[in-house]
Amino acid sequence: MAAKRKHPMLRRSQAMWVSRRVWQPRLVFWAGAISIGLISVFFAMLADESQILFHTLVGADTGWRFYLPFAATPLGFVLCAWLAQVFFPGSQGSGIPQAIAARHLREDEDRSHILSLRLVAGKIALTVVGLACGASIGREGPTVQVGASVMLQAARWGGMVQARGLILAGSAAGIAAAFNTPLAGIVFAIEEMGRAYEARTNGLVLTAVILAGLASLGLLGNYTYFGIARDTVAFARDWPLVLSCGIIGGGVGALFSLLALKIMRRIRRWNTLQPLWRTLAVAGICGLAVAGIGFASGGLTYGTGYAQAREAIEGTSLPSFFFVEKFFAGLLSMVSGIPGGIFAPSLAVGAGLGSTLGLIFGAGTGTAALLGMAGYFAGVVQAPMTAFVIILEMTGNHDNVIALMCAAMLGYGTARLISNEPLYHALSRVFIAEAIRRKRARDVDAQGSIASSGI
């Protein structure tokens, strides 16, 4: 007792140190989650403005401005590919494969090549430039890489050691803030990002999603991404439509995934000898093809496809072959090597496919678009829970839960029959392989240094 009374200041300083050691990581983590929400809103605003700029420059008439994409789109693709290759390596593509790969890497040096604040700036800037030149890309996948990067940096500043869990939390927060879909963010973390989900990350994911969502709500208010879907599926009448959207949508989605993986593997092998120049050549050719598809579609396939998907959900039929044109515009944009996601373009393809099937079956366009989105998106990413939850939250209609679940599960099952290789996880292995090659090169250099020093 005497010893305790003798050193009260020592005990107080120890308590303050323990308190700081406990609260500093938490405060940094909370700040990181809120930052993800704020950055996501800023990113969304920039993406919207860039699309408005492109459509303003191109114009809605058939004058000379309508032909402007034949120059602007391939040049924009080449610029984005060059900047990604030279200044922001690791920013190419969606960003979700990078976040998945980072969870499998153990060394911080390897993670820093695909998740960093420098890549946050590059990913946002190049995605915005891509949208400004008519690329068929989205911002939601890139927001996952942004969220994971911000949270991993917060881990470094806060002295936190749960890197895998924090990457998962940052990815979930990115999806939740991008779509204003907190449940989808959590499901995405479990189903797509985690695969081997750890129970101890529950608190991290939930807290990150809540704080990022609150930051987004504070700026934009509570909203549904595609508005409110009014139509309801009647199983007695619409069961052929549910089956068709699920099976055909899943098959077409699997075809997208299969083609993307095969084409990108061929491009990587072809690029081996002259990686920069051949990368730029591929980007230019893809950009020219995207411009051609946009011209043929009357400008409908440029950008994310958000406006077309929303019109379909609200009951306006899309052109019968819009989904085919958007499919190839999205595929070419993806394999071109420029930064940009496939979430929004995939939802637009699904809405277009559903709209066409709705015309065939004599069903309401809004109902058919929802089912088409669920089936096609589940086929592309092979994540059925994420597919139906994200569409449910984005449209605010809970009367279609069972129908969306059926379409998503049929889409997933069909996709598994065609391709058993999930798109994002297959792409993540490319970044893991690059990290392994870098590690081996470092080991060889270290052995050479030891040998030369005579140790």
XYZ file of N, CA and C in Angstrom, residues 136-350:
645
model
N -16.382 3.131 -71.210
C -17.497 2.447 -70.557
C -16.990 1.808 -69.265
N -16.812 2.632 -68.254
C -16.252 2.205 -66.973
C -17.080 2.786 -65.842
N -16.853 2.286 -64.626
C -17.530 2.792 -63.449
C -16.534 3.236 -62.391
N -17.038 3.884 -61.357
C -16.172 4.381 -60.279
C -16.253 3.508 -59.032
N -17.170 2.543 -59.002
C -17.412 1.796 -57.773
C -16.270 0.844 -57.452
N -15.784 0.091 -58.449
C -14.628 -0.777 -58.225
C -13.396 -0.005 -57.789
N -13.066 1.107 -58.497
C -11.952 1.935 -58.033
C -12.124 2.440 -56.605
N -13.366 2.701 -56.182
C -13.588 3.158 -54.810
C -13.179 2.092 -53.798
N -13.273 0.816 -54.176
C -12.822 -0.265 -53.286
C -11.315 -0.165 -53.077
N -10.554 0.027 -54.158
C -9.097 0.173 -54.022
C -8.753 1.427 -53.229
N -9.501 2.494 -53.455
C -9.288 3.733 -52.701
C -9.542 3.495 -51.217
N -10.663 2.845 -50.889
C -10.988 2.584 -49.487
C -9.959 1.700 -48.815
N -9.534 0.646 -49.510
C -8.526 -0.258 -48.939
C -7.198 0.468 -48.732
N -6.833 1.340 -49.673
C -5.575 2.091 -49.560
C -5.605 3.050 -48.382
N -6.718 3.759 -48.239
C -6.845 4.721 -47.130
C -6.784 3.991 -45.792
N -7.467 2.859 -45.693
C -7.493 2.136 -44.422
C -6.134 1.508 -44.105
N -5.434 1.045 -45.133
C -4.101 0.480 -44.892
C -3.135 1.573 -44.436
N -3.264 2.767 -44.999
C -2.421 3.877 -44.557
C -2.765 4.272 -43.122
N -4.046 4.237 -42.798
C -4.458 4.507 -41.412
C -3.838 3.494 -40.466
N -3.728 2.242 -40.904
C -3.093 1.206 -40.080
C -1.639 1.545 -39.817
N -0.952 2.056 -40.837
C 0.462 2.434 -40.661
C 0.585 3.594 -39.683
N -0.257 4.605 -39.835
C -0.181 5.770 -38.949
C -0.608 5.432 -37.520
N -1.600 4.557 -37.382
C -2.113 4.239 -36.057
C -1.391 3.109 -35.366
N -0.409 2.496 -36.048
C 0.318 1.386 -35.459
C -0.518 0.135 -35.297
N -1.502 -0.056 -36.175
C -2.372 -1.231 -36.098
C -1.758 -2.380 -36.909
N -1.944 -3.587 -36.433
C -1.305 -4.745 -37.066
C -2.291 -5.612 -37.837
N -3.574 -5.302 -37.780
C -4.590 -6.132 -38.446
C -4.741 -5.702 -39.901
N -3.691 -5.838 -40.677
C -3.703 -5.338 -42.051
C -4.782 -6.019 -42.892
N -4.892 -7.332 -42.798
C -5.881 -8.050 -43.607
C -7.299 -7.608 -43.276
N -7.586 -7.498 -41.994
C -8.912 -7.059 -41.580
C -9.204 -5.627 -41.971
N -8.196 -4.767 -41.918
C -8.390 -3.363 -42.264
C -8.584 -3.176 -43.762
N -7.882 -3.968 -44.572
C -8.103 -3.917 -46.022
C -9.537 -4.328 -46.333
N -10.008 -5.370 -45.650
C -11.381 -5.832 -45.819
C -12.368 -4.738 -45.419
N -12.110 -4.093 -44.286
C -12.996 -3.036 -43.798
C -13.010 -1.845 -44.754
N -11.840 -1.453 -45.247
C -11.767 -0.338 -46.189
C -12.487 -0.639 -47.487
N -12.382 -1.877 -47.974
C -13.065 -2.278 -49.210
C -14.582 -2.222 -49.027
N -15.061 -2.761 -47.897
C -16.501 -2.746 -47.620
C -17.017 -1.324 -47.486
N -16.247 -0.475 -46.817
C -16.646 0.923 -46.661
C -16.702 1.628 -48.013
N -15.784 1.279 -48.914
C -15.781 1.882 -50.244
C -17.037 1.543 -51.018
N -17.443 0.269 -51.017
C -18.672 -0.145 -51.707
C -19.894 0.512 -51.068
N -19.946 0.500 -49.739
C -21.095 1.069 -49.030
C -21.258 2.555 -49.347
N -20.154 3.294 -49.355
C -20.227 4.728 -49.612
C -20.496 5.031 -51.081
N -19.957 4.210 -51.989
C -20.124 4.456 -53.421
C -21.581 4.310 -53.850
N -22.279 3.301 -53.329
C -23.658 3.029 -53.726
C -24.685 3.467 -52.681
N -24.248 3.919 -51.508
C -25.119 4.133 -50.356
C -25.873 2.838 -50.030
N -25.101 1.764 -49.935
C -25.671 0.434 -49.673
C -24.868 -0.250 -48.564
N -25.142 0.085 -47.294
C -24.333 -0.474 -46.194
C -24.406 -1.993 -46.101
N -25.579 -2.574 -46.301
C -25.680 -4.038 -46.231
C -24.872 -4.694 -47.342
N -24.930 -4.116 -48.528
C -24.166 -4.677 -49.644
C -22.667 -4.591 -49.376
N -22.230 -3.534 -48.714
C -20.817 -3.419 -48.360
C -20.377 -4.549 -47.459
N -21.215 -4.885 -46.486
C -20.883 -5.975 -45.553
C -20.905 -7.324 -46.271
N -21.939 -7.555 -47.076
C -22.045 -8.821 -47.811
C -20.894 -8.967 -48.798
N -20.537 -7.856 -49.459
C -19.411 -7.864 -50.396
C -18.121 -8.262 -49.680
N -17.929 -7.738 -48.480
C -16.727 -8.066 -47.708
C -16.682 -9.551 -47.377
N -17.825 -10.114 -47.037
C -17.864 -11.533 -46.654
C -17.733 -12.437 -47.873
N -18.524 -12.148 -48.908
C -18.640 -13.076 -50.035
C -17.531 -12.916 -51.063
N -17.246 -11.681 -51.460
C -16.313 -11.472 -52.568
C -14.888 -11.223 -52.092
N -14.728 -10.356 -51.098
C -13.384 -10.005 -50.638
C -12.805 -11.055 -49.703
N -13.653 -11.581 -48.801
C -13.123 -12.437 -47.755
C -12.913 -13.868 -48.184
N -13.980 -14.499 -48.698
C -13.986 -15.921 -49.031
C -13.656 -16.762 -47.796
N -12.537 -16.475 -47.122
C -12.244 -17.132 -45.837
C -12.410 -16.060 -44.762
N -13.652 -15.724 -44.437
C -13.959 -14.588 -43.562
C -13.617 -14.914 -42.117
N -13.010 -13.955 -41.453
C -12.599 -14.149 -40.076
C -13.560 -13.411 -39.147
N -14.061 -14.104 -38.136
C -15.066 -13.520 -37.252
C -14.547 -12.280 -36.536
N -13.257 -12.229 -36.256
C -12.731 -11.092 -35.491
C -12.715 -9.790 -36.291
N -12.952 -9.874 -37.598
C -13.008 -8.649 -38.402
C -14.407 -8.054 -38.439
N -15.385 -8.702 -37.792
C -16.764 -8.204 -37.800
C -16.842 -6.745 -37.374
N -16.226 -6.456 -36.229
C -16.294 -5.100 -35.690
C -15.647 -4.081 -36.599
N -14.511 -4.434 -37.180
C -13.833 -3.510 -38.090
C -14.703 -3.184 -39.300
N -15.261 -4.215 -39.922
C -16.082 -4.007 -41.117
C -17.322 -3.189 -40.799
N -18.022 -3.549 -39.734
C -19.248 -2.831 -39.375
C -18.963 -1.372 -39.049
N -17.926 -1.134 -38.261
C -17.596 0.238 -37.880
C -17.202 1.068 -39.092
N -16.382 0.503 -39.973
C -15.948 1.237 -41.167
C -17.136 1.562 -42.064
N -18.027 0.599 -42.261
C -19.203 0.832 -43.104
C -20.105 1.903 -42.503
N -20.321 1.853 -41.190
C -21.185 2.835 -40.528
C -20.609 4.241 -40.656
N -19.323 4.396 -40.342
C -18.718 5.733 -40.367
C -18.622 6.284 -41.788
N -18.227 5.436 -42.749
C -18.173 5.899 -44.137
C -19.570 6.257 -44.631
N -20.560 5.440 -44.244
C -21.935 5.731 -44.640
C -22.452 7.025 -44.032
N -22.108 7.279 -42.776
C -22.535 8.525 -42.131
C -21.918 9.745 -42.816
N -20.642 9.627 -43.198
C -19.994 10.738 -43.901
C -20.677 11.003 -45.235
N -21.017 9.938 -45.958
C -21.714 10.085 -47.235
C -23.111 10.670 -47.041
N -23.831 10.167 -46.034
C -25.172 10.675 -45.759
C -25.154 12.145 -45.368
N -24.116 12.543 -44.619
C -24.014 13.933 -44.197
C -23.907 14.891 -45.365
N -23.302 14.445 -46.467
C -23.127 15.311 -47.634
C -24.246 15.166 -48.655
N -24.724 13.947 -48.873
C -25.688 13.696 -49.947
C -27.094 13.396 -49.446
N -27.239 13.115 -48.137
C -28.532 12.712 -47.619
C -28.812 11.254 -47.933
N -29.947 10.771 -47.457
C -30.317 9.375 -47.689
C -30.972 9.256 -49.064
N -30.448 8.415 -49.916
C -30.971 8.281 -51.269
C -30.815 6.842 -51.731
N -31.581 6.464 -52.734
C -31.400 5.172 -53.388
C -30.728 5.424 -54.727
N -29.715 4.642 -55.029
C -28.835 4.858 -56.180
C -29.616 4.956 -57.484
N -30.580 4.063 -57.687
C -31.382 4.060 -58.915
C -32.796 4.586 -58.695
N -33.037 5.265 -57.586
C -34.397 5.697 -57.296
C -35.211 4.551 -56.719
N -36.519 4.700 -56.698
C -37.418 3.690 -56.130
C -38.062 2.885 -57.262
N -37.857 1.566 -57.215
C -38.493 0.684 -58.195
C -39.927 0.408 -57.759
N -40.898 0.702 -58.625
C -42.312 0.560 -58.261
C -42.891 -0.807 -58.614
N -42.343 -1.449 -59.632
C -42.920 -2.709 -60.112
C -42.597 -3.860 -59.160
N -43.508 -4.807 -59.097
C -43.337 -5.990 -58.257
C -43.503 -7.239 -59.109
N -42.648 -8.221 -58.879
C -42.707 -9.469 -59.625
C -43.879 -10.305 -59.131
N -44.707 -10.775 -60.065
C -45.798 -11.693 -59.744
C -45.390 -13.080 -60.239
N -45.062 -13.978 -59.310
C -44.502 -15.270 -59.696
C -45.462 -16.084 -60.568
N -46.746 -15.968 -60.300
C -47.707 -16.744 -61.083
C -47.632 -16.402 -62.567
N -47.311 -15.141 -62.855
C -47.246 -14.683 -64.236
C -45.823 -14.548 -64.753
N -44.885 -14.166 -63.891
C -43.542 -13.777 -64.340
C -42.471 -14.845 -64.143
N -42.879 -16.082 -63.750
C -41.827 -17.079 -63.493
C -40.994 -17.399 -64.735
N -41.550 -17.384 -65.972
C -40.662 -17.592 -67.131
C -39.622 -16.481 -67.269
N -40.026 -15.254 -66.910
C -39.088 -14.132 -66.977
C -37.978 -14.288 -65.947
N -38.328 -14.730 -64.728
C -37.325 -14.940 -63.681
C -36.308 -15.981 -64.130
N -36.789 -17.087 -64.665
C -35.896 -18.151 -65.136
C -35.002 -17.653 -66.271
N -35.594 -16.938 -67.218
C -34.833 -16.475 -68.378
C -33.772 -15.459 -67.981
N -34.143 -14.488 -67.143
C -33.174 -13.472 -66.714
C -32.037 -14.104 -65.926
N -32.372 -15.104 -65.091
C -31.336 -15.763 -64.317
C -30.403 -16.590 -65.174
N -30.964 -17.451 -66.006
C -30.133 -18.372 -66.797
C -29.417 -17.651 -67.933
N -30.150 -16.864 -68.715
C -29.521 -16.152 -69.840
C -28.577 -15.068 -69.316
N -29.034 -14.348 -68.292
C -28.175 -13.311 -67.709
C -26.890 -13.889 -67.154
N -26.996 -15.006 -66.427
C -25.800 -15.656 -65.890
C -24.880 -16.148 -66.978
N -25.461 -16.706 -68.051
C -24.638 -17.176 -69.164
C -23.899 -16.056 -69.866
N -24.598 -14.954 -70.112
C -23.958 -13.799 -70.769
C -22.904 -13.188 -69.849
N -23.202 -13.130 -68.537
C -22.226 -12.608 -67.579
C -20.979 -13.458 -67.515
N -21.158 -14.790 -67.537
C -20.007 -15.693 -67.541
C -19.197 -15.537 -68.819
N -19.886 -15.300 -69.934
C -19.193 -15.079 -71.202
C -18.317 -13.827 -71.125
N -18.837 -12.769 -70.506
C -18.040 -11.548 -70.315
C -16.779 -11.859 -69.520
N -16.951 -12.562 -68.404
C -15.819 -12.898 -67.545
C -14.797 -13.753 -68.280
N -15.289 -14.752 -69.007
C -14.419 -15.673 -69.731
C -13.626 -14.945 -70.809
N -14.315 -14.111 -71.599
C -13.645 -13.359 -72.661
C -12.620 -12.385 -72.087
N -12.984 -11.701 -71.002
C -12.071 -10.737 -70.393
C -10.778 -11.412 -69.943
N -10.892 -12.553 -69.272
C -9.709 -13.250 -68.775
C -8.833 -13.760 -69.922
N -9.466 -14.369 -70.947
C -8.691 -14.902 -72.074
C -7.991 -13.793 -72.847
N -8.694 -12.701 -73.123
C -8.105 -11.593 -73.886
C -6.966 -10.945 -73.103
N -7.173 -10.723 -71.815
C -6.147 -10.064 -71.010
C -4.902 -10.943 -70.865
N -5.079 -12.259 -70.803
C -3.914 -13.148 -70.754
C -3.123 -13.093 -72.053
N -3.829 -13.072 -73.175
C -3.143 -12.963 -74.471
C -2.410 -11.634 -74.600
N -3.045 -10.562 -74.135
C -2.421 -9.237 -74.196
C -1.158 -9.200 -73.340
N -1.224 -9.786 -72.127
C -0.044 -9.793 -71.254
C 1.112 -10.549 -71.902
N 0.820 -11.678 -72.546
C 1.885 -12.432 -73.221
C 2.446 -11.643 -74.395
N 1.580 -10.979 -75.132
C 2.016 -10.197 -76.296
C 2.830 -8.980 -75.880
N 2.504 -8.426 -74.712
C 3.178 -7.206 -74.235
C 4.551 -7.461 -73.633
N 4.940 -8.698 -73.481
C 6.165 -9.031 -72.743
C 7.402 -8.351 -73.328
N 7.528 -8.328 -74.663
C 8.750 -7.804 -75.296
C 8.833 -6.281 -75.217
N 7.733 -5.598 -75.489
C 7.703 -4.129 -75.447
C 6.487 -3.697 -74.634
N 6.557 -3.792 -73.321
C 5.368 -3.601 -72.490
C 4.709 -2.235 -72.629
N 5.501 -1.154 -72.711
C 4.898 0.175 -72.757
C 4.242 0.442 -74.104
N 4.991 0.269 -75.201
C 4.466 0.614 -76.518
C 3.302 -0.276 -76.910
N 3.388 -1.543 -76.608
C 2.284 -2.434 -76.959
C 1.056 -2.184 -76.082
N 1.285 -1.795 -74.829
C 0.173 -1.412 -73.957
C -0.569 -0.208 -74.529
N 0.188 0.775 -74.999
C -0.424 1.974 -75.577
C -1.149 1.647 -76.873
N -0.588 0.733 -77.668
C -1.246 0.331 -78.915
C -2.582 -0.346 -78.637
N -2.608 -1.236 -77.653
C -3.853 -1.912 -77.276
C -4.882 -0.899 -76.795
N -4.444 0.043 -75.955
C -5.359 1.056 -75.430
C -5.955 1.893 -76.564
N -5.122 2.285 -77.522
C -5.610 3.093 -78.638
C -6.621 2.335 -79.493
N -6.342 1.076 -79.788
C -7.261 0.261 -80.594
C -8.591 0.064 -79.868
N -8.513 -0.228 -78.582
C -9.738 -0.408 -77.789
C -10.535 0.892 -77.728
N -9.848 2.011 -77.563
C -10.529 3.303 -77.526
C -11.243 3.612 -78.828
N -10.594 3.299 -79.944
C -11.215 3.520 -81.253
C -12.451 2.640 -81.423
N -12.355 1.386 -80.971
C -13.504 0.476 -81.058
C -14.649 0.942 -80.165
N -14.346 1.441 -78.962
C -15.374 1.961 -78.061
C -16.069 3.164 -78.693
N -15.294 4.017 -79.374
C -15.884 5.160 -80.068
C -16.813 4.704 -81.188
N -16.401 3.659 -81.902
C -17.242 3.126 -82.968
C -18.562 2.565 -82.448
N -18.488 1.837 -81.333
C -19.713 1.291 -80.734
C -20.608 2.425 -80.235
N -19.993 3.432 -79.633
C -20.763 4.578 -79.165
C -21.466 5.298 -80.308
N -20.775 5.427 -81.431
C -21.362 6.067 -82.612
C -22.545 5.251 -83.126
N -22.360 3.923 -83.196
C -23.416 3.046 -83.701
C -24.641 3.032 -82.784
N -24.423 3.198 -81.481
C -25.527 3.154 -80.516
C -26.185 4.512 -80.315
N -25.725 5.513 -81.039
C -26.270 6.856 -80.836
C -25.794 7.506 -79.561
N -24.636 7.082 -79.053
C -24.056 7.673 -77.848
C -24.506 7.031 -76.548
N -25.319 5.961 -76.618
C -25.864 5.361 -75.395
C -24.829 4.583 -74.589
N -23.791 4.077 -75.251
C -22.856 3.189 -74.547
C -21.693 3.925 -73.888
N -21.586 5.230 -74.087
C -20.508 5.979 -73.431
C -20.771 6.082 -71.934
N -19.714 6.072 -71.132
C -19.840 6.313 -69.703
C -20.287 5.094 -68.914
N -20.812 5.344 -67.730
C -21.131 4.272 -66.783
C -22.351 3.459 -67.185
N -23.298 4.090 -67.877
C -24.564 3.435 -68.187
C -25.608 3.634 -67.110
N -25.308 4.468 -66.135
C -26.230 4.710 -65.022
C -27.579 5.237 -65.514
N -27.556 6.219 -66.410
C -28.801 6.837 -66.877
C -29.685 5.816 -67.585
N -29.085 4.961 -68.411
C -29.865 3.967 -69.142
C -30.459 2.924 -68.186
N -29.666 2.490 -67.203
C -30.177 1.519 -66.234
C -31.328 2.102 -65.428
N -31.196 3.359 -65.028
C -32.267 3.984 -64.248
C -33.538 4.134 -65.084
N -33.391 4.506 -66.353
C -34.558 4.621 -67.219
C -35.286 3.289 -67.332
N -34.521 2.198 -67.483
C -35.139 0.877 -67.597
C -35.878 0.511 -66.318
N -35.266 0.770 -65.163
C -35.900 0.459 -63.878
C -37.184 1.265 -63.704
N -37.202 2.481 -64.228
C -38.388 3.337 -64.117
C -39.446 3.020 -65.161
N -39.157 2.049 -66.067
C -40.191 1.593 -66.989
C -40.010 1.956 -68.435
N -38.898 2.637 -68.793
C -38.655 3.002 -70.182
C -37.851 1.907 -70.868
N -38.402 1.325 -71.938
C -37.707 0.242 -72.647
C -36.454 0.763 -73.321
N -35.375 0.011 -73.229
C -34.130 0.339 -73.910
C -34.114 -0.314 -75.289
N -33.305 0.207 -76.231
C -33.197 -0.446 -77.541
C -32.849 -1.926 -77.391
N -33.383 -2.743 -78.262
C -33.281 -4.203 -78.118
C -31.848 -4.703 -78.028
N -30.928 -4.067 -78.770
C -29.544 -4.544 -78.799
C -28.596 -3.656 -77.984
N -29.186 -2.825 -77.121
C -28.340 -1.985 -76.269
C -27.415 -2.832 -75.408
N -27.943 -3.936 -74.859
C -27.122 -4.748 -73.947
C -25.930 -5.364 -74.676
N -26.078 -5.695 -75.963
C -24.958 -6.245 -76.734
C -23.894 -5.172 -76.945
N -24.324 -3.970 -77.309
C -23.388 -2.865 -77.548
C -22.670 -2.475 -76.264
N -23.424 -2.401 -75.165
C -22.815 -2.040 -73.882
C -21.879 -3.144 -73.398
N -22.234 -4.396 -73.668
C -21.390 -5.539 -73.318
C -19.999 -5.378 -73.929
N -19.941 -5.110 -75.219
C -18.645 -5.017 -75.889
C -17.914 -3.715 -75.563
N -18.658 -2.634 -75.332
C -18.009 -1.386 -74.915
C -17.345 -1.564 -73.557
N -18.037 -2.246 -72.631
C -17.459 -2.508 -71.317
C -16.293 -3.472 -71.377
N -16.400 -4.498 -72.226
C -15.327 -5.473 -72.368
C -14.057 -4.813 -72.921
N -14.217 -4.008 -73.967
C -13.065 -3.323 -74.567
C -12.435 -2.329 -73.596
N -13.264 -1.620 -72.841
C -12.734 -0.667 -71.856
C -11.940 -1.397 -70.774
N -12.416 -2.581 -70.396
C -11.737 -3.346 -69.343
C -10.390 -3.874 -69.818
N -10.358 -4.481 -71.005
C -9.112 -5.098 -71.478
C -8.114 -4.066 -71.990
N -8.541 -2.813 -72.130
C -7.634 -1.776 -72.636
C -6.503 -1.453 -71.671
N -6.701 -1.758 -70.381
C -5.664 -1.488 -69.387
C -5.787 -0.158 -68.689
N -6.863 0.600 -68.966
C -7.033 1.878 -68.277
C -7.732 1.637 -66.941
N -7.528 2.506 -65.947
C -8.241 2.367 -64.683
C -9.743 2.571 -64.863
N -10.529 1.769 -64.192
C -11.981 1.885 -64.271
C -12.640 0.582 -63.891
N -13.838 0.671 -63.311
C -14.525 -0.506 -62.816
C -15.578 -1.029 -63.768
N -16.170 -2.171 -63.399
C -17.190 -2.800 -64.239
C -18.541 -2.902 -63.527
N -18.658 -2.418 -62.307
C -19.913 -2.535 -61.573
C -21.060 -1.858 -62.326
N -20.963 -0.545 -62.511
C -22.051 0.211 -63.142
C -22.302 -0.230 -64.581
N -21.259 -0.408 -65.430
C -21.523 -0.913 -66.778
C -22.198 -2.285 -66.779
N -21.833 -3.157 -65.833
C -22.466 -4.476 -65.765
C -23.940 -4.366 -65.396
N -24.257 -3.475 -64.482
C -25.659 -3.269 -64.123
C -26.441 -2.718 -65.311
N -25.798 -1.866 -66.123
C -26.457 -1.327 -67.319
C -26.696 -2.429 -68.350
N -25.699 -3.312 -68.537
C -25.875 -4.446 -69.456
C -27.022 -5.327 -68.983
N -27.043 -5.624 -67.684
C -28.106 -6.450 -67.130
C -29.478 -5.815 -67.301
